[in-house]
mmCIF file with all atom_site columns, C-alpha atoms in Angstrom:
data_model
loop_
_atom_site.group_PDB
_atom_site.id
_atom_site.type_symbol
_atom_site.label_atom_id
_atom_site.label_alt_id
_atom_site.label_comp_id
_atom_site.label_asym_id
_atom_site.label_entity_id
_atom_site.label_seq_id
_atom_site.pdbx_PDB_ins_code
_atom_site.Cartn_x
_atom_site.Cartn_y
_atom_site.Cartn_z
_atom_site.occupancy
_atom_site.B_iso_or_equiv
_atom_site.pdbx_formal_charge
_atom_site.auth_seq_id
_atom_site.auth_comp_id
_atom_site.auth_asym_id
_atom_site.auth_atom_id
_atom_site.pdbx_PDB_model_num
ATOM 1   C CA . THR A 1 1   ? 125.644 98.347  109.746 1.00 91.00 ? 27  THR A CA 1
ATOM 2   C CA . VAL A 1 2   ? 122.142 97.729  111.039 1.00 94.00 ? 28  VAL A CA 1
ATOM 3   C CA . PHE A 1 3   ? 120.238 94.565  110.175 1.00 96.00 ? 29  PHE A CA 1
ATOM 4   C CA . GLY A 1 4   ? 116.941 93.119  111.262 1.00 97.00 ? 30  GLY A CA 1
ATOM 5   C CA . PHE A 1 5   ? 113.208 93.219  110.683 1.00 98.00 ? 31  PHE A CA 1
ATOM 6   C CA . PHE A 1 6   ? 111.592 96.610  110.134 1.00 97.00 ? 32  PHE A CA 1
ATOM 7   C CA . GLY A 1 7   ? 108.015 97.675  109.541 1.00 97.00 ? 33  GLY A CA 1
ATOM 8   C CA . VAL A 1 8   ? 107.829 100.270 106.772 1.00 98.00 ? 34  VAL A CA 1
ATOM 9   C CA . ALA A 1 9   ? 105.157 102.841 105.910 1.00 98.00 ? 35  ALA A CA 1
ATOM 10  C CA . ALA A 1 10  ? 104.554 106.041 103.947 1.00 98.00 ? 36  ALA A CA 1
ATOM 11  C CA . GLY A 1 11  ? 106.592 104.799 100.987 1.00 97.00 ? 37  GLY A CA 1
ATOM 12  C CA . ARG A 1 12  ? 107.429 107.224 98.230  1.00 97.00 ? 38  ARG A CA 1
ATOM 13  C CA . ARG A 1 13  ? 109.565 106.922 95.110  1.00 96.00 ? 39  ARG A CA 1
ATOM 14  C CA . VAL A 1 14  ? 111.954 109.767 94.284  1.00 94.00 ? 40  VAL A CA 1
ATOM 15  C CA . THR A 1 15  ? 113.875 110.433 91.076  1.00 92.00 ? 41  THR A CA 1
ATOM 16  C CA . SER A 1 16  ? 117.226 112.211 91.265  1.00 89.00 ? 42  SER A CA 1
ATOM 17  C CA . GLN A 1 17  ? 119.847 113.258 88.762  1.00 85.00 ? 43  GLN A CA 1
ATOM 18  C CA . LYS A 1 18  ? 123.348 114.357 89.656  1.00 82.00 ? 44  LYS A CA 1
ATOM 19  C CA . PRO A 1 19  ? 124.539 117.616 88.069  1.00 84.00 ? 45  PRO A CA 1
ATOM 20  C CA . GLY A 1 20  ? 126.083 116.938 84.666  1.00 86.00 ? 46  GLY A CA 1
ATOM 21  C CA . ALA A 1 21  ? 124.769 113.365 84.541  1.00 84.00 ? 47  ALA A CA 1
ATOM 22  C CA . SER A 1 22  ? 122.425 112.142 81.826  1.00 87.00 ? 48  SER A CA 1
ATOM 23  C CA . THR A 1 23  ? 120.955 109.248 83.803  1.00 89.00 ? 49  THR A CA 1
ATOM 24  C CA . LYS A 1 24  ? 118.332 109.304 86.522  1.00 89.00 ? 50  LYS A CA 1
ATOM 25  C CA . THR A 1 25  ? 118.475 107.351 89.753  1.00 91.00 ? 51  THR A CA 1
ATOM 26  C CA . TYR A 1 26  ? 115.427 106.114 91.627  1.00 94.00 ? 52  TYR A CA 1
ATOM 27  C CA . HIS A 1 27  ? 115.121 105.528 95.361  1.00 95.00 ? 53  HIS A CA 1
ATOM 28  C CA . CYS A 1 28  ? 112.255 104.492 97.601  1.00 97.00 ? 54  CYS A CA 1
ATOM 29  C CA . PHE A 1 29  ? 111.961 106.197 100.977 1.00 98.00 ? 55  PHE A CA 1
ATOM 30  C CA . TYR A 1 30  ? 110.052 104.760 103.936 1.00 98.00 ? 56  TYR A CA 1
ATOM 31  C CA . SER A 1 31  ? 109.258 105.791 107.492 1.00 98.00 ? 57  SER A CA 1
ATOM 32  C CA . THR A 1 32  ? 110.273 103.226 110.084 1.00 98.00 ? 58  THR A CA 1
ATOM 33  C CA . ALA A 1 33  ? 111.713 103.040 113.595 1.00 96.00 ? 59  ALA A CA 1
ATOM 34  C CA . LEU A 1 34  ? 114.609 101.458 115.464 1.00 94.00 ? 60  LEU A CA 1
ATOM 35  C CA . HIS A 1 35  ? 113.254 99.701  118.552 1.00 93.00 ? 61  HIS A CA 1
ATOM 36  C CA . CYS A 1 36  ? 115.589 99.053  121.490 1.00 88.00 ? 62  CYS A CA 1
ATOM 37  C CA . THR A 1 37  ? 115.352 96.387  124.192 1.00 85.00 ? 63  THR A CA 1
ATOM 38  C CA . SER A 1 38  ? 114.961 99.191  126.768 1.00 82.00 ? 64  SER A CA 1
ATOM 39  C CA . GLY A 1 39  ? 111.621 100.136 125.209 1.00 86.00 ? 65  GLY A CA 1
ATOM 40  C CA . VAL A 1 40  ? 112.955 103.288 123.563 1.00 87.00 ? 66  VAL A CA 1
ATOM 41  C CA . SER A 1 41  ? 112.245 103.757 119.844 1.00 91.00 ? 67  SER A CA 1
ATOM 42  C CA . PHE A 1 42  ? 113.988 106.117 117.449 1.00 92.00 ? 68  PHE A CA 1
ATOM 43  C CA . PRO A 1 43  ? 112.277 107.405 114.300 1.00 95.00 ? 69  PRO A CA 1
ATOM 44  C CA . ALA A 1 44  ? 114.127 106.490 111.121 1.00 96.00 ? 70  ALA A CA 1
ATOM 45  C CA . GLU A 1 45  ? 113.977 107.091 107.397 1.00 97.00 ? 71  GLU A CA 1
ATOM 46  C CA . LEU A 1 46  ? 114.955 104.192 105.156 1.00 98.00 ? 72  LEU A CA 1
ATOM 47  C CA . ARG A 1 47  ? 116.265 104.807 101.633 1.00 96.00 ? 73  ARG A CA 1
ATOM 48  C CA . VAL A 1 48  ? 116.843 102.012 99.134  1.00 97.00 ? 74  VAL A CA 1
ATOM 49  C CA . TYR A 1 49  ? 117.855 102.028 95.459  1.00 95.00 ? 75  TYR A CA 1
ATOM 50  C CA . SER A 1 50  ? 114.864 101.283 93.275  1.00 94.00 ? 76  SER A CA 1
ATOM 51  C CA . PRO A 1 51  ? 115.037 99.817  89.756  1.00 90.00 ? 77  PRO A CA 1
ATOM 52  C CA . PHE A 1 52  ? 113.292 101.805 87.009  1.00 85.00 ? 78  PHE A CA 1
ATOM 53  C CA . ASN A 1 53  ? 110.078 99.752  87.032  1.00 88.00 ? 79  ASN A CA 1
ATOM 54  C CA . ASP A 1 54  ? 109.878 99.145  90.802  1.00 90.00 ? 80  ASP A CA 1
ATOM 55  C CA . SER A 1 55  ? 107.033 100.272 93.067  1.00 92.00 ? 81  SER A CA 1
ATOM 56  C CA . VAL A 1 56  ? 106.792 101.135 96.761  1.00 97.00 ? 82  VAL A CA 1
ATOM 57  C CA . LEU A 1 57  ? 105.885 98.543  99.374  1.00 98.00 ? 83  LEU A CA 1
ATOM 58  C CA . PRO A 1 58  ? 102.426 98.716  100.981 1.00 98.00 ? 84  PRO A CA 1
ATOM 59  C CA . ASP A 1 59  ? 102.159 100.370 104.401 1.00 98.00 ? 85  ASP A CA 1
ATOM 60  C CA . ASN A 1 60  ? 102.951 98.108  107.365 1.00 97.00 ? 86  ASN A CA 1
ATOM 61  C CA . THR A 1 61  ? 105.015 95.680  105.304 1.00 98.00 ? 87  THR A CA 1
ATOM 62  C CA . VAL A 1 62  ? 107.698 93.991  107.401 1.00 98.00 ? 88  VAL A CA 1
ATOM 63  C CA . ALA A 1 63  ? 111.026 93.500  105.644 1.00 98.00 ? 89  ALA A CA 1
ATOM 64  C CA . PHE A 1 64  ? 114.428 92.121  106.514 1.00 98.00 ? 90  PHE A CA 1
ATOM 65  C CA . VAL A 1 65  ? 116.785 95.079  106.050 1.00 98.00 ? 91  VAL A CA 1
ATOM 66  C CA . ILE A 1 66  ? 120.558 95.434  105.864 1.00 98.00 ? 92  ILE A CA 1
ATOM 67  C CA . ALA A 1 67  ? 121.568 99.097  105.954 1.00 96.00 ? 93  ALA A CA 1
ATOM 68  C CA . LYS A 1 68  ? 124.289 101.577 106.755 1.00 92.00 ? 94  LYS A CA 1
ATOM 69  C CA . ALA A 1 69  ? 123.112 103.966 109.451 1.00 91.00 ? 95  ALA A CA 1
ATOM 70  C CA . HIS A 1 70  ? 123.705 107.525 110.554 1.00 88.00 ? 96  HIS A CA 1
ATOM 71  C CA . PHE A 1 71  ? 122.604 108.457 114.078 1.00 84.00 ? 97  PHE A CA 1
ATOM 72  C CA . PRO A 1 72  ? 122.430 112.281 114.142 1.00 83.00 ? 98  PRO A CA 1
ATOM 73  C CA . GLY A 1 73  ? 123.146 114.172 117.341 1.00 79.00 ? 99  GLY A CA 1
ATOM 74  C CA . GLY A 1 74  ? 119.590 115.514 117.413 1.00 72.00 ? 100 GLY A CA 1
ATOM 75  C CA . ILE A 1 75  ? 117.860 112.173 118.049 1.00 73.00 ? 101 ILE A CA 1
ATOM 76  C CA . PRO A 1 76  ? 114.893 111.847 118.665 1.00 72.00 ? 102 PRO A CA 1
ATOM 77  C CA . LYS A 1 77  ? 113.981 115.114 116.902 1.00 80.00 ? 103 LYS A CA 1
ATOM 78  C CA . GLU A 1 78  ? 115.966 114.033 113.837 1.00 88.00 ? 104 GLU A CA 1
ATOM 79  C CA . ASN A 1 79  ? 115.453 110.730 112.049 1.00 92.00 ? 105 ASN A CA 1
ATOM 80  C CA . VAL A 1 80  ? 118.089 108.033 112.021 1.00 93.00 ? 106 VAL A CA 1
ATOM 81  C CA . LEU A 1 81  ? 119.120 107.735 108.356 1.00 94.00 ? 107 LEU A CA 1
ATOM 82  C CA . LEU A 1 82  ? 119.214 104.195 106.974 1.00 96.00 ? 108 LEU A CA 1
ATOM 83  C CA . GLU A 1 83  ? 120.835 103.548 103.587 1.00 95.00 ? 109 GLU A CA 1
ATOM 84  C CA . ALA A 1 84  ? 119.729 100.030 102.687 1.00 97.00 ? 110 ALA A CA 1
ATOM 85  C CA . SER A 1 85  ? 121.670 97.631  100.519 1.00 96.00 ? 111 SER A CA 1
ATOM 86  C CA . HIS A 1 86  ? 118.976 94.962  100.948 1.00 97.00 ? 112 HIS A CA 1
ATOM 87  C CA . VAL A 1 87  ? 115.246 95.209  101.655 1.00 97.00 ? 113 VAL A CA 1
ATOM 88  C CA . ILE A 1 88  ? 113.545 91.821  101.524 1.00 97.00 ? 114 ILE A CA 1
ATOM 89  C CA . PRO A 1 89  ? 109.793 92.080  102.164 1.00 97.00 ? 115 PRO A CA 1
ATOM 90  C CA . LEU A 1 90  ? 108.246 89.192  104.057 1.00 97.00 ? 116 LEU A CA 1
ATOM 91  C CA . PRO A 1 91  ? 105.429 87.408  102.240 1.00 95.00 ? 117 PRO A CA 1
ATOM 92  C CA . GLY A 1 92  ? 101.791 88.007  103.015 1.00 95.00 ? 118 GLY A CA 1
ATOM 93  C CA . ASP A 1 93  ? 99.233  90.781  102.991 1.00 96.00 ? 119 ASP A CA 1
ATOM 94  C CA . PRO A 1 94  ? 100.176 93.541  105.471 1.00 97.00 ? 120 PRO A CA 1
ATOM 95  C CA . SER A 1 95  ? 96.525  94.628  105.679 1.00 95.00 ? 121 SER A CA 1
ATOM 96  C CA . SER A 1 96  ? 95.434  91.173  106.885 1.00 96.00 ? 122 SER A CA 1
ATOM 97  C CA . ASP A 1 97  ? 94.670  90.636  110.575 1.00 94.00 ? 123 ASP A CA 1
ATOM 98  C CA . THR A 1 98  ? 96.798  87.463  110.481 1.00 96.00 ? 124 THR A CA 1
ATOM 99  C CA . TYR A 1 99  ? 99.874  88.991  108.768 1.00 96.00 ? 125 TYR A CA 1
ATOM 100 C CA . GLU A 1 100 ? 101.894 89.272  111.985 1.00 93.00 ? 126 GLU A CA 1
ATOM 101 C CA . ASN A 1 101 ? 101.166 85.663  112.977 1.00 94.00 ? 127 ASN A CA 1
ATOM 102 C CA . SER A 1 102 ? 103.694 84.362  110.452 1.00 91.00 ? 128 SER A CA 1
ATOM 103 C CA . LEU A 1 103 ? 106.437 86.932  111.112 1.00 94.00 ? 129 LEU A CA 1
ATOM 104 C CA . PRO A 1 104 ? 109.658 86.143  113.005 1.00 94.00 ? 130 PRO A CA 1
ATOM 105 C CA . ASP A 1 105 ? 109.672 87.201  116.653 1.00 93.00 ? 131 ASP A CA 1
ATOM 106 C CA . SER A 1 106 ? 112.701 89.458  116.362 1.00 93.00 ? 132 SER A CA 1
ATOM 107 C CA . PRO A 1 107 ? 111.590 93.048  117.043 1.00 91.00 ? 133 PRO A CA 1
ATOM 108 C CA . TYR A 1 108 ? 115.029 94.512  117.741 1.00 94.00 ? 134 TYR A CA 1
ATOM 109 C CA . PRO A 1 109 ? 117.616 95.172  115.027 1.00 95.00 ? 135 PRO A CA 1
ATOM 110 C CA . PHE A 1 110 ? 121.275 94.291  115.381 1.00 93.00 ? 136 PHE A CA 1
ATOM 111 C CA . VAL A 1 111 ? 124.046 96.875  115.054 1.00 88.00 ? 137 VAL A CA 1
ATOM 112 C CA . ALA A 1 112 ? 127.584 96.012  113.951 1.00 86.00 ? 138 ALA A CA 1
ATOM 113 C CA . GLY A 1 113 ? 130.221 98.672  113.566 1.00 82.00 ? 139 GLY A CA 1
ATOM 114 C CA . LEU A 1 114 ? 133.859 99.561  113.724 1.00 82.00 ? 140 LEU A CA 1
ATOM 115 C CA . GLY A 1 115 ? 134.948 102.766 115.391 1.00 81.00 ? 141 GLY A CA 1
ATOM 116 C CA . SER A 1 116 ? 136.655 104.344 118.364 1.00 85.00 ? 142 SER A CA 1
ATOM 117 C CA . VAL A 1 117 ? 135.390 104.888 121.916 1.00 85.00 ? 143 VAL A CA 1
ATOM 118 C CA . PRO A 1 118 ? 136.463 108.406 122.941 1.00 86.00 ? 144 PRO A CA 1
ATOM 119 C CA . SER A 1 119 ? 134.999 108.391 126.458 1.00 84.00 ? 145 SER A CA 1
ATOM 120 C CA . ARG A 1 120 ? 134.535 106.285 129.568 1.00 88.00 ? 146 ARG A CA 1
ATOM 121 C CA . THR A 1 121 ? 131.476 104.139 130.151 1.00 87.00 ? 147 THR A CA 1
ATOM 122 C CA . GLU A 1 122 ? 128.513 105.552 132.004 1.00 87.00 ? 148 GLU A CA 1
ATOM 123 C CA . THR A 1 123 ? 125.872 103.753 134.020 1.00 88.00 ? 149 THR A CA 1
ATOM 124 C CA . LEU A 1 124 ? 122.462 103.923 132.364 1.00 81.00 ? 150 LEU A CA 1
ATOM 125 C CA . ALA A 1 125 ? 119.103 104.715 133.986 1.00 82.00 ? 151 ALA A CA 1
ATOM 126 C CA . ASP A 1 126 ? 118.459 101.096 135.011 1.00 82.00 ? 152 ASP A CA 1
ATOM 127 C CA . GLY A 1 127 ? 121.502 101.276 137.307 1.00 86.00 ? 153 GLY A CA 1
ATOM 128 C CA . VAL A 1 128 ? 123.006 98.111  135.829 1.00 85.00 ? 154 VAL A CA 1
ATOM 129 C CA . SER A 1 129 ? 123.639 98.613  132.112 1.00 82.00 ? 155 SER A CA 1
ATOM 130 C CA . LYS A 1 130 ? 126.684 100.480 130.859 1.00 81.00 ? 156 LYS A CA 1
ATOM 131 C CA . GLY A 1 131 ? 126.758 102.765 127.827 1.00 80.00 ? 157 GLY A CA 1
ATOM 132 C CA . PHE A 1 132 ? 129.457 104.485 125.835 1.00 77.00 ? 158 PHE A CA 1
ATOM 133 C CA . THR A 1 133 ? 129.890 106.622 122.746 1.00 78.00 ? 159 THR A CA 1
ATOM 134 C CA . VAL A 1 134 ? 131.258 105.046 119.574 1.00 80.00 ? 160 VAL A CA 1
ATOM 135 C CA . VAL A 1 135 ? 132.592 107.312 116.834 1.00 79.00 ? 161 VAL A CA 1
ATOM 136 C CA . SER A 1 136 ? 132.298 105.732 113.416 1.00 76.00 ? 162 SER A CA 1
ATOM 137 C CA . SER A 1 137 ? 131.895 106.995 109.867 1.00 74.00 ? 163 SER A CA 1
ATOM 138 C CA . ASP A 1 138 ? 130.422 105.641 106.657 1.00 70.00 ? 164 ASP A CA 1
ATOM 139 C CA . PHE A 1 139 ? 129.109 106.842 103.314 1.00 65.00 ? 165 PHE A CA 1
ATOM 140 C CA . VAL A 1 140 ? 125.383 107.455 103.874 1.00 74.00 ? 166 VAL A CA 1
ATOM 141 C CA . ARG A 1 141 ? 123.055 109.549 101.705 1.00 71.00 ? 167 ARG A CA 1
ATOM 142 C CA . ASP A 1 142 ? 125.735 110.555 99.214  1.00 70.00 ? 168 ASP A CA 1
ATOM 143 C CA . SER A 1 143 ? 128.270 111.828 101.758 1.00 68.00 ? 169 SER A CA 1
ATOM 144 C CA . MET A 1 144 ? 130.519 110.704 104.605 1.00 69.00 ? 170 MET A CA 1
ATOM 145 C CA . LYS A 1 145 ? 128.757 110.875 107.952 1.00 70.00 ? 171 LYS A CA 1
ATOM 146 C CA . SER A 1 146 ? 130.138 110.352 111.458 1.00 66.00 ? 172 SER A CA 1
#
């Protein structure tokens, strides 16, 4: 699970219908990014269920997001997939020059997960930090992803 504040843009609303189903489902998709404390950013696509009469958020809206995530092996060429259970837009006009003045100073999302660590730690480029692979799976974008 990933949670934190995300800027969203390029919103679009998509209608889907599962084979054999008589009802339609609506989702909003947004471009965003996962920013890391190291300065690295990963492109991401956020999907959230959208009620029938909902509309997309304006570009550059900042929202508090809680989402399941899939980190594909092809990062950064492939987007991180975020399947949001909650998208709470922060108040204000994103096109205003003062919009960011009232936003929380929390640019990095938090990641919580349960999985296994199949390898040893490795020292990262800064020579101090340690990194390791975590294998986890969850239902994201209508299928199980690891």
